[in-house]
PDB file of C-alpha atoms and ligand atoms in Angstrom:
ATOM      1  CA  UNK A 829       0.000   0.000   0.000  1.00 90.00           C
ATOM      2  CA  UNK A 830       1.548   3.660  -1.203  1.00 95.00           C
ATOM      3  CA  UNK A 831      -0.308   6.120   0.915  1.00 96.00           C
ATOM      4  CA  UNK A 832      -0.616   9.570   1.118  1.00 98.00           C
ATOM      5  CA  UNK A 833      -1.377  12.065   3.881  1.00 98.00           C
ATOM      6  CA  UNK A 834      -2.716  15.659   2.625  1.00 97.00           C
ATOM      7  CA  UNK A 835      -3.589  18.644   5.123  1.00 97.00           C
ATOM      8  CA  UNK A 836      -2.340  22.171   6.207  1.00 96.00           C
ATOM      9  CA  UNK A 837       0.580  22.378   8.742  1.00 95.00           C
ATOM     10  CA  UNK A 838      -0.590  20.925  12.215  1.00 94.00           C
ATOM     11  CA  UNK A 839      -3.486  18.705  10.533  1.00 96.00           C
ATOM     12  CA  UNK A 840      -2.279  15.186  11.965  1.00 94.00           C
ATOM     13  CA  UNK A 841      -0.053  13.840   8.928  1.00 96.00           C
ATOM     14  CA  UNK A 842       2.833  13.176  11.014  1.00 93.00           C
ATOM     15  CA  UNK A 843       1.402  11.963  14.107  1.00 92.00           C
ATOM     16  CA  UNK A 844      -1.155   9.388  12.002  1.00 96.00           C
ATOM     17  CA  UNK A 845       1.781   8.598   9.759  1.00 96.00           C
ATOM     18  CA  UNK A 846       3.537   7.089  12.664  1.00 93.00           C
ATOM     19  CA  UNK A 847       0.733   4.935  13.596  1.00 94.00           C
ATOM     20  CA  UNK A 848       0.020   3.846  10.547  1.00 94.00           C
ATOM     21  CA  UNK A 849       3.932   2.804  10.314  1.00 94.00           C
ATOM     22  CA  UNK A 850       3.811   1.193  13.500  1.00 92.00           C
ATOM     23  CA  UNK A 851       0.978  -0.732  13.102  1.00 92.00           C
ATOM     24  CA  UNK A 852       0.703  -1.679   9.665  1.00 90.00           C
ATOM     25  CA  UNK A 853       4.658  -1.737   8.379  1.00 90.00           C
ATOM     26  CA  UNK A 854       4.603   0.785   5.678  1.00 94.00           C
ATOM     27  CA  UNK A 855       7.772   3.644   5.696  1.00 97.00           C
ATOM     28  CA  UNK A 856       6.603   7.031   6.927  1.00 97.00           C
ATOM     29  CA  UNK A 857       8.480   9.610   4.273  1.00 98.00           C
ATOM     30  CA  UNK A 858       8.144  12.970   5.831  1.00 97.00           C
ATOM     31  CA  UNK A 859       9.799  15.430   3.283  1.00 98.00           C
ATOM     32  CA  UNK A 860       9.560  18.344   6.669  1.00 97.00           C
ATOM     33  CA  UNK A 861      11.819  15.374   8.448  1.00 95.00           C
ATOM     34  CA  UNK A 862      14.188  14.863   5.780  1.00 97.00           C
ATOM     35  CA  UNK A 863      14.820  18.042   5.631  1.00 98.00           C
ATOM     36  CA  UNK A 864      15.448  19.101   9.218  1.00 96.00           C
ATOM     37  CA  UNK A 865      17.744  16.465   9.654  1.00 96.00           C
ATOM     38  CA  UNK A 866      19.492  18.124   6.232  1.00 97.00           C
ATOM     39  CA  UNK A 867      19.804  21.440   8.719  1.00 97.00           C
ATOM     40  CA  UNK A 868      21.044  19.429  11.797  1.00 95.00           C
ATOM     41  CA  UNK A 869      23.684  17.937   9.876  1.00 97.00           C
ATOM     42  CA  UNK A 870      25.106  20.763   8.369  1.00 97.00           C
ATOM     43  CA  UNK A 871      24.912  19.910   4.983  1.00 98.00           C
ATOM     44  CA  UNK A 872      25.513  22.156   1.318  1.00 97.00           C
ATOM     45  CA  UNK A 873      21.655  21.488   1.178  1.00 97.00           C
ATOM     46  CA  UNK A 874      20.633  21.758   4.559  1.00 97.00           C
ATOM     47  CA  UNK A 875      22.307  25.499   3.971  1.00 97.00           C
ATOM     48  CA  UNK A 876      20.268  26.202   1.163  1.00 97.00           C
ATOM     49  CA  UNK A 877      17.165  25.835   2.821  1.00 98.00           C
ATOM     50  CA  UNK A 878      17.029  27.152   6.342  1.00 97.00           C
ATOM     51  CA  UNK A 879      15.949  30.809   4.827  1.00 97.00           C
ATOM     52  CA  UNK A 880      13.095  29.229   2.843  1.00 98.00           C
ATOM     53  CA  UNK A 881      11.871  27.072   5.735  1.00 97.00           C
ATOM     54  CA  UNK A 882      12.252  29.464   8.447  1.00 96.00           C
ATOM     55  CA  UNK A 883      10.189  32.057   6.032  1.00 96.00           C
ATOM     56  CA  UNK A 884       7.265  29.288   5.933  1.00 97.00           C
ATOM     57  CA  UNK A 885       7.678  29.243   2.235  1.00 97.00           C
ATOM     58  CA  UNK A 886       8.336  25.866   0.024  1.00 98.00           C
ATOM     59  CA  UNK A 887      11.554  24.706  -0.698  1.00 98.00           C
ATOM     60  CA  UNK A 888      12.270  24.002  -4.960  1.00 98.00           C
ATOM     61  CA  UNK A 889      10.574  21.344  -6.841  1.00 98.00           C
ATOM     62  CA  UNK A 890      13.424  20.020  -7.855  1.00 98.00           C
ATOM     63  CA  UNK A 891      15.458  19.661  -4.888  1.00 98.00           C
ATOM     64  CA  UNK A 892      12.136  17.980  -3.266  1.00 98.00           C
ATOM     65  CA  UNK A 893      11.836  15.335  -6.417  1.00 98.00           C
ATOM     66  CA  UNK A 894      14.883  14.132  -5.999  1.00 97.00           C
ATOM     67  CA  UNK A 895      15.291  13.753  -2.377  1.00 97.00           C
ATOM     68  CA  UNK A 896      12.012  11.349  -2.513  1.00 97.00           C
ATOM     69  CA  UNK A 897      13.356   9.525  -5.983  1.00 96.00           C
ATOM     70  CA  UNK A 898      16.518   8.937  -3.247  1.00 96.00           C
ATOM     71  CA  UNK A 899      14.746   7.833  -0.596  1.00 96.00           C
ATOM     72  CA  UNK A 900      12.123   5.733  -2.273  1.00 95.00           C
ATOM     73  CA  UNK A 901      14.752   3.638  -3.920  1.00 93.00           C
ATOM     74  CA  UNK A 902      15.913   2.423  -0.275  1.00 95.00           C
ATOM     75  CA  UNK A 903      14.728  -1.284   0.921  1.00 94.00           C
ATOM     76  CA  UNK A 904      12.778  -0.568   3.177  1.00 94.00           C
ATOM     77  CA  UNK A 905      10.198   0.998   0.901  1.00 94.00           C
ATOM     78  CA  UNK A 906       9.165  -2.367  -0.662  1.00 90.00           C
ATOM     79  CA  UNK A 907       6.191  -2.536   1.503  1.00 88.00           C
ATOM     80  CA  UNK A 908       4.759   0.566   0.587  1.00 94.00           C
ATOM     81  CA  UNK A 909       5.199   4.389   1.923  1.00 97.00           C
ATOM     82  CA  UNK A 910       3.042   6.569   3.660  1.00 97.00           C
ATOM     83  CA  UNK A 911       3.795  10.129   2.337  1.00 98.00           C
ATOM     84  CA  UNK A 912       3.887  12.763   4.695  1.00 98.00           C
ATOM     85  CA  UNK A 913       4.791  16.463   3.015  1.00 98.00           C
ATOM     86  CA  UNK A 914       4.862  15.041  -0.201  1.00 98.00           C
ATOM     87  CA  UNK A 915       3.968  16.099  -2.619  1.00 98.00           C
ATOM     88  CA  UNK A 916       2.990  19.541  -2.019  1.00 98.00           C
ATOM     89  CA  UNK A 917       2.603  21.040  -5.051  1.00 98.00           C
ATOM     90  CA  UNK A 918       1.327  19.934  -9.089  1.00 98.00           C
ATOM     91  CA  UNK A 919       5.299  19.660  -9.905  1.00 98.00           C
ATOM     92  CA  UNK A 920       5.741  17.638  -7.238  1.00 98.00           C
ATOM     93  CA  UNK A 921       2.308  15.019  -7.312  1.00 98.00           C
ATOM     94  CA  UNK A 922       3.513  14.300 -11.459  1.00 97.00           C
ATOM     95  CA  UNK A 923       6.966  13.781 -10.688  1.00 97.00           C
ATOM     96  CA  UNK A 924       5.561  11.384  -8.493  1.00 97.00           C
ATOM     97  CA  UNK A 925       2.858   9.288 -10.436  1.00 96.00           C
ATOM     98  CA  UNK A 926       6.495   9.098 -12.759  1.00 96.00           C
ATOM     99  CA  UNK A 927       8.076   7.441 -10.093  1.00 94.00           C
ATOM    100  CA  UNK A 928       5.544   5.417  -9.528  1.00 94.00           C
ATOM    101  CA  UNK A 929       4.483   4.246 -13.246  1.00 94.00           C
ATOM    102  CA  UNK A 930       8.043   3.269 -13.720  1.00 92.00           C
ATOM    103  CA  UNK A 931       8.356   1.003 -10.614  1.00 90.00           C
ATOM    104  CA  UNK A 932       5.160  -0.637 -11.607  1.00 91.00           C
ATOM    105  CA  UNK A 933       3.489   0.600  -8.080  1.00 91.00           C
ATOM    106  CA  UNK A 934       0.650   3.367  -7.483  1.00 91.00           C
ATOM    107  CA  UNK A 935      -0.740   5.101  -5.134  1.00 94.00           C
ATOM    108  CA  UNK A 936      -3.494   2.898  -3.530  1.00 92.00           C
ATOM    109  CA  UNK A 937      -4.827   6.360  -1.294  1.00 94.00           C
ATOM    110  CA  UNK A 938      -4.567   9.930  -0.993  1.00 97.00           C
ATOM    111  CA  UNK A 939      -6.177  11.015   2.144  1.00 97.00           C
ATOM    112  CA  UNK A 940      -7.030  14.307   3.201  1.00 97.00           C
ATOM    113  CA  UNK A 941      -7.535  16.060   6.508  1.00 97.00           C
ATOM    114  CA  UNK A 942      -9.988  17.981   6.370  1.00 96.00           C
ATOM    115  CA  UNK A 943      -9.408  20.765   9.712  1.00 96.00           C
ATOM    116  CA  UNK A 944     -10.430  24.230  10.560  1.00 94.00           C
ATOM    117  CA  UNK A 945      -6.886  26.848   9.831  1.00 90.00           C
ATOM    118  CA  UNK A 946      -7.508  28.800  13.219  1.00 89.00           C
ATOM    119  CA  UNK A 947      -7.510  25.846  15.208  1.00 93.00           C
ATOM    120  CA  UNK A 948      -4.042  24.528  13.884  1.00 94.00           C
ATOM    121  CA  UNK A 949      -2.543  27.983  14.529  1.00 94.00           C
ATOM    122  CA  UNK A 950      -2.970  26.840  17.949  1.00 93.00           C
ATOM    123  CA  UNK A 951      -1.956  23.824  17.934  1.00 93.00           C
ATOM    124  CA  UNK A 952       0.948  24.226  16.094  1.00 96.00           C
ATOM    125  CA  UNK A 953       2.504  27.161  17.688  1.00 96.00           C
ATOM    126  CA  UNK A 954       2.137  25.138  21.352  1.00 96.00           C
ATOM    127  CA  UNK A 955       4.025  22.178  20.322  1.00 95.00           C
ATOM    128  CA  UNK A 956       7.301  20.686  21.695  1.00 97.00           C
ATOM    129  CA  UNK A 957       9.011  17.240  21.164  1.00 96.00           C
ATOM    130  CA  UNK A 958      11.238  15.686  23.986  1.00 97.00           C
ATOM    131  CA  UNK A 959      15.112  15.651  22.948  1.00 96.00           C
ATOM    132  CA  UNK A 960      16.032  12.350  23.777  1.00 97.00           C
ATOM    133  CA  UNK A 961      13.116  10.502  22.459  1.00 96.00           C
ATOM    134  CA  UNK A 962      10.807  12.618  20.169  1.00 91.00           C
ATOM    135  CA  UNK A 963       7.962  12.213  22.077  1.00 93.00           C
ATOM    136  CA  UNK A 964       5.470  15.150  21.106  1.00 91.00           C
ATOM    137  CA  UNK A 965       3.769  17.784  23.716  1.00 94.00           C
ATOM    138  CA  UNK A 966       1.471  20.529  23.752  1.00 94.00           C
ATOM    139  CA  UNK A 967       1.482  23.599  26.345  1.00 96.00           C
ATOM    140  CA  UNK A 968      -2.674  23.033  26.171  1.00 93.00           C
ATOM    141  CA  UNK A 969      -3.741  19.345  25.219  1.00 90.00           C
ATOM    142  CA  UNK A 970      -0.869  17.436  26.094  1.00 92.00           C
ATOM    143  CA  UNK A 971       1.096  18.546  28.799  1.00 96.00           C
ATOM    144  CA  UNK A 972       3.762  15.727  30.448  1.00 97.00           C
ATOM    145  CA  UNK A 973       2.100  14.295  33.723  1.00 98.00           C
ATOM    146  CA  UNK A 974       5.748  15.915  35.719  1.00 98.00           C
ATOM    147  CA  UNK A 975       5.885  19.629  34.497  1.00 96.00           C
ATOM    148  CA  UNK A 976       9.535  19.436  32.228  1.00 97.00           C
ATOM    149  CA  UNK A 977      10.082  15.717  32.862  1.00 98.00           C
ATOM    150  CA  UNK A 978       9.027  13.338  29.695  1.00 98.00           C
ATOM    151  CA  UNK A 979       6.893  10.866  30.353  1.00 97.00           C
ATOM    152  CA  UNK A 980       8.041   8.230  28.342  1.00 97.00           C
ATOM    153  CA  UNK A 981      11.709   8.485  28.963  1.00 98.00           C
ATOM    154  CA  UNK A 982      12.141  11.106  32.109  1.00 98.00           C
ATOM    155  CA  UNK A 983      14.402  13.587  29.680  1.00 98.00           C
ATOM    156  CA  UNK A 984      14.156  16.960  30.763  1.00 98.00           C
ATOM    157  CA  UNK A 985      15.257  18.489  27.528  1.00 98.00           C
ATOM    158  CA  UNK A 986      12.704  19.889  25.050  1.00 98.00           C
ATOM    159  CA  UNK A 987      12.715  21.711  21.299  1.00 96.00           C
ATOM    160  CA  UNK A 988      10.134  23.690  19.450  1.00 96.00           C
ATOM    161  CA  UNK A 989      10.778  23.646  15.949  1.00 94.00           C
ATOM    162  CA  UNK A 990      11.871  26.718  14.521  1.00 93.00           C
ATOM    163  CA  UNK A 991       9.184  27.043  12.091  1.00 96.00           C
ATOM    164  CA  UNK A 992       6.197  26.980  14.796  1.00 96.00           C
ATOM    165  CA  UNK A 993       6.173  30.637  15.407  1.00 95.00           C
ATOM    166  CA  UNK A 994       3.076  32.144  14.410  1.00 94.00           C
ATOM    167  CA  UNK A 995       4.069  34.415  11.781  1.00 95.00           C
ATOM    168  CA  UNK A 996       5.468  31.530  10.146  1.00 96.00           C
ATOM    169  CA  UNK A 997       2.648  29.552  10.645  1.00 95.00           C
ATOM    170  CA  UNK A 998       0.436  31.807   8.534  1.00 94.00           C
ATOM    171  CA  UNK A 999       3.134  31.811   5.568  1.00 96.00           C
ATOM    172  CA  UNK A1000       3.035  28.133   5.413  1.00 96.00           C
ATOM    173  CA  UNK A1001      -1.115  28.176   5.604  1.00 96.00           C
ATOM    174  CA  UNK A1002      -0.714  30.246   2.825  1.00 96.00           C
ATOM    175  CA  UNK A1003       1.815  27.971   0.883  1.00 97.00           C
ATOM    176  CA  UNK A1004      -0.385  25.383   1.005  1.00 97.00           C
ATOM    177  CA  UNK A1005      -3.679  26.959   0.185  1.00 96.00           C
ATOM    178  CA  UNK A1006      -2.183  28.247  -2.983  1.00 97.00           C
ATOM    179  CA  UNK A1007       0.504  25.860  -3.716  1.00 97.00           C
ATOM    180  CA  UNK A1008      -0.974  22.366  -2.355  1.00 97.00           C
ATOM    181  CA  UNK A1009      -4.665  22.448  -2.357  1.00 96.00           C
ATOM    182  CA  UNK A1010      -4.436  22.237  -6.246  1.00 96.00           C
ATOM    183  CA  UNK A1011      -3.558  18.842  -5.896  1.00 97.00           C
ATOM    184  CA  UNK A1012      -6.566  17.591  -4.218  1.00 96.00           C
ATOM    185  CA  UNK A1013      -8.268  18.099  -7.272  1.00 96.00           C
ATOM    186  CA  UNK A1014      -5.624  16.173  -9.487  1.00 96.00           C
ATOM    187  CA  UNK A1015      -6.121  13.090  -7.236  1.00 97.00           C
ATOM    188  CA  UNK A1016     -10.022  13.627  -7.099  1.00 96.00           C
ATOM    189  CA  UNK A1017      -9.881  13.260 -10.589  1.00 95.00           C
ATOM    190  CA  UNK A1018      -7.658   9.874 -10.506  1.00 94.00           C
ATOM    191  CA  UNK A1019     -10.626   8.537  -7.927  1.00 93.00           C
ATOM    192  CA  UNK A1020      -8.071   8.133  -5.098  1.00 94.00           C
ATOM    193  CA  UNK A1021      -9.224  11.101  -3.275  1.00 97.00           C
ATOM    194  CA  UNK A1022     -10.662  10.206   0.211  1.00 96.00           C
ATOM    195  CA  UNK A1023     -11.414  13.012   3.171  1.00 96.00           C
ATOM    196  CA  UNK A1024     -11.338  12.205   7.185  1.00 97.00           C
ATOM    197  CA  UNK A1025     -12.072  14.574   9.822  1.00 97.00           C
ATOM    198  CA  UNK A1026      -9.184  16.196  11.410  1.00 97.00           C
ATOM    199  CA  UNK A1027     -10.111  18.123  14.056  1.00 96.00           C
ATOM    200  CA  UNK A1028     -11.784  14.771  15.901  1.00 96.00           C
ATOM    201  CA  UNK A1029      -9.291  13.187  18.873  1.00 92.00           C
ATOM    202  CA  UNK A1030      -6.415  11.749  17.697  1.00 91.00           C
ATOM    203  CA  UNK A1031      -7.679   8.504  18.233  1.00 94.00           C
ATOM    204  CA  UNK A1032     -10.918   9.082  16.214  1.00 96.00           C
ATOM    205  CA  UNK A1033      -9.042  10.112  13.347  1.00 97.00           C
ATOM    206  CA  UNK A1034      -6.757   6.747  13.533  1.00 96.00           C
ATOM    207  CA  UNK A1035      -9.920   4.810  13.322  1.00 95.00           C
ATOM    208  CA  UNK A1036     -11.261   6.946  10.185  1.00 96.00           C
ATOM    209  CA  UNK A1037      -7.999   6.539   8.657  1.00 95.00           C
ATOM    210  CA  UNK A1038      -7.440   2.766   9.286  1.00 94.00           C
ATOM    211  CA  UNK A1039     -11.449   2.144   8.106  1.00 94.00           C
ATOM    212  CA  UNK A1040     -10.614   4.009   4.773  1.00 92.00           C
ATOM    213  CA  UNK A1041      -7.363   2.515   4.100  1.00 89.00           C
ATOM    214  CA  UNK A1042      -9.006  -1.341   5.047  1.00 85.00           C
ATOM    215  CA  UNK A1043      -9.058  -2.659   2.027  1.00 59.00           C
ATOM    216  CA  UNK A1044      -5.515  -1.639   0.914  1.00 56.00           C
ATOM    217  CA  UNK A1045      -3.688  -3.206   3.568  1.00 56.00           C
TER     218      UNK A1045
HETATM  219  P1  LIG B 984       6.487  19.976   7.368  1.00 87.99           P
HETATM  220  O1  LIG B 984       7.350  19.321   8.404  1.00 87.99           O
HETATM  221  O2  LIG B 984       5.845  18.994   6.436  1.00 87.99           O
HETATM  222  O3  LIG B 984       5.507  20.955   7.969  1.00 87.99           O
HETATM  223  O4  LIG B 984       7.469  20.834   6.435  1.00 87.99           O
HETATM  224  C1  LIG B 984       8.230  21.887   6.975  1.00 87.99           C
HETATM  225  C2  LIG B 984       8.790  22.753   5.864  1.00 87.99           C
HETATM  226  O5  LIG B 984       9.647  21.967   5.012  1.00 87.99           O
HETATM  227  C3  LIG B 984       7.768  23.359   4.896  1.00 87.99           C
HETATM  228  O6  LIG B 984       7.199  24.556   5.409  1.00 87.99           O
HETATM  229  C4  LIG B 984       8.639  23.607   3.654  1.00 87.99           C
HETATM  230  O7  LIG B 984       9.473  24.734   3.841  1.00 87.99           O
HETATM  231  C5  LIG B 984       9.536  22.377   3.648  1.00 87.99           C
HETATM  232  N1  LIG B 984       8.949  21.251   2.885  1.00 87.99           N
HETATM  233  C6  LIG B 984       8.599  20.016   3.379  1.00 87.99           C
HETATM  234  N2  LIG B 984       8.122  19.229   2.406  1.00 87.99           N
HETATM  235  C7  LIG B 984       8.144  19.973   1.275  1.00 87.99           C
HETATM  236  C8  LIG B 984       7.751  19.728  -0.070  1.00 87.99           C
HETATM  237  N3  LIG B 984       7.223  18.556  -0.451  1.00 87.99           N
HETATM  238  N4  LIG B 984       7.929  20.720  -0.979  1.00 87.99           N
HETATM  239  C9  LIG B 984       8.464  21.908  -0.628  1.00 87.99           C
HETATM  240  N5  LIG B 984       8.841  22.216   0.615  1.00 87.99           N
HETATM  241  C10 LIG B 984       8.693  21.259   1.572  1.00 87.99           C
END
């Protein structure tokens, strides 16, 4: 099963791609991950594109195309993908089918959550992941049970990422209502198009998910 996750910033993707890796087997690609870990490591790329991600805009077509043709090549994407940030634009979602069509594979679902953009403003801009183990938090919804201690591995060590702020925030809403929401449409018209409500509990939205993705496990 090829998957993929469609929203606005803070919709769920990343979270619900995680569970659908861990219980199901398929490789959660998130293109945001990749390329934070680009900026961590120093690299020529990771260079390039601190500016564009700090701004909230999107970083090149190209550079995005190629990273996933990379990555999708690897082993551990026989089973299928879940795609998480990709693709965000028309560029990006044709590249793709490409990719696809000459692996013999396609995309079995596109999902989209569907959420209200206020709402995420505020859930984005109060989240924080534990150092040591990535465990997420929120200053609101999901506070640790030991103010600054993580629950699920006691560090005491926490990072917001640096494009959470909320004038970035808005830039990136913006990015994808012009640049991504096109290409809801171009999978409506392939008839893999499916919608789940993302502004239920996180739970709720797992069960959604896993009922509309059933019958391509
Ligand atoms: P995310 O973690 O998915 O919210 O992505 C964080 C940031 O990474 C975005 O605001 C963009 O700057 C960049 N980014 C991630 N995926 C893509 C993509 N497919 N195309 C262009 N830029 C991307």
């Amino acid at each position: 099963m090829n998957l993929i996750l469609l929203g606005p910033p803070g919709c769920g993707k990343g979270t619900q791609a995680k569970r659908i890796e861990e219980a199901h087997g398929q490789v959660q690609l998130s293109t945001g991950d990749m390329l934070r870990a680009e900026i961590a490591e120093k690299t020529a790329l990771g260079a390039k594109i601190t500016d564009i991600m700090n701004a909230g805009q999107l970083v090149a077509d190209d550079i995005m195309i190629e990273l996933i043709a990379k990555r999708i090549e690897k082993p551990d994407c026989k089973n299928g993908v879940i795609l998480d940030g990709f693709p965000r634009t028309l560029a990006q979602a044709d590249a793709l089918s490409a990719m696809l069509e000459e692996k013999g594979l396609k995309i079995s679902h596109v999902v989209e959550l569907k959420v209200d953009d206020d709402a995420m403003v505020t859930r984005i801009t109060g989240r924080y992941t534990c150092d040591h183990c990535g465990q997420g938090y929120h200053d609101e919804f999901n506070k640790p049970s030991i103010d600054g201690v993580c629950d699920t591995c006691s560090g005491t060590e926490f990072s917001r990422r640096a494009d959470d702020n909320e004038e970035t925030v808005r830039s990136r809403m913006m990015a994808y209502h012009e640049q991504t929401t096109p290409i809801i449409a171009y999978y409506g018209d392939k008839n893999v198009l499916r919608s789940v409500d993302g502004m239920a509990g996180i739970d709720q939205v797992t069960a959604e998910l896993n009922e509309v993705i059933g019958g391509a496990l």
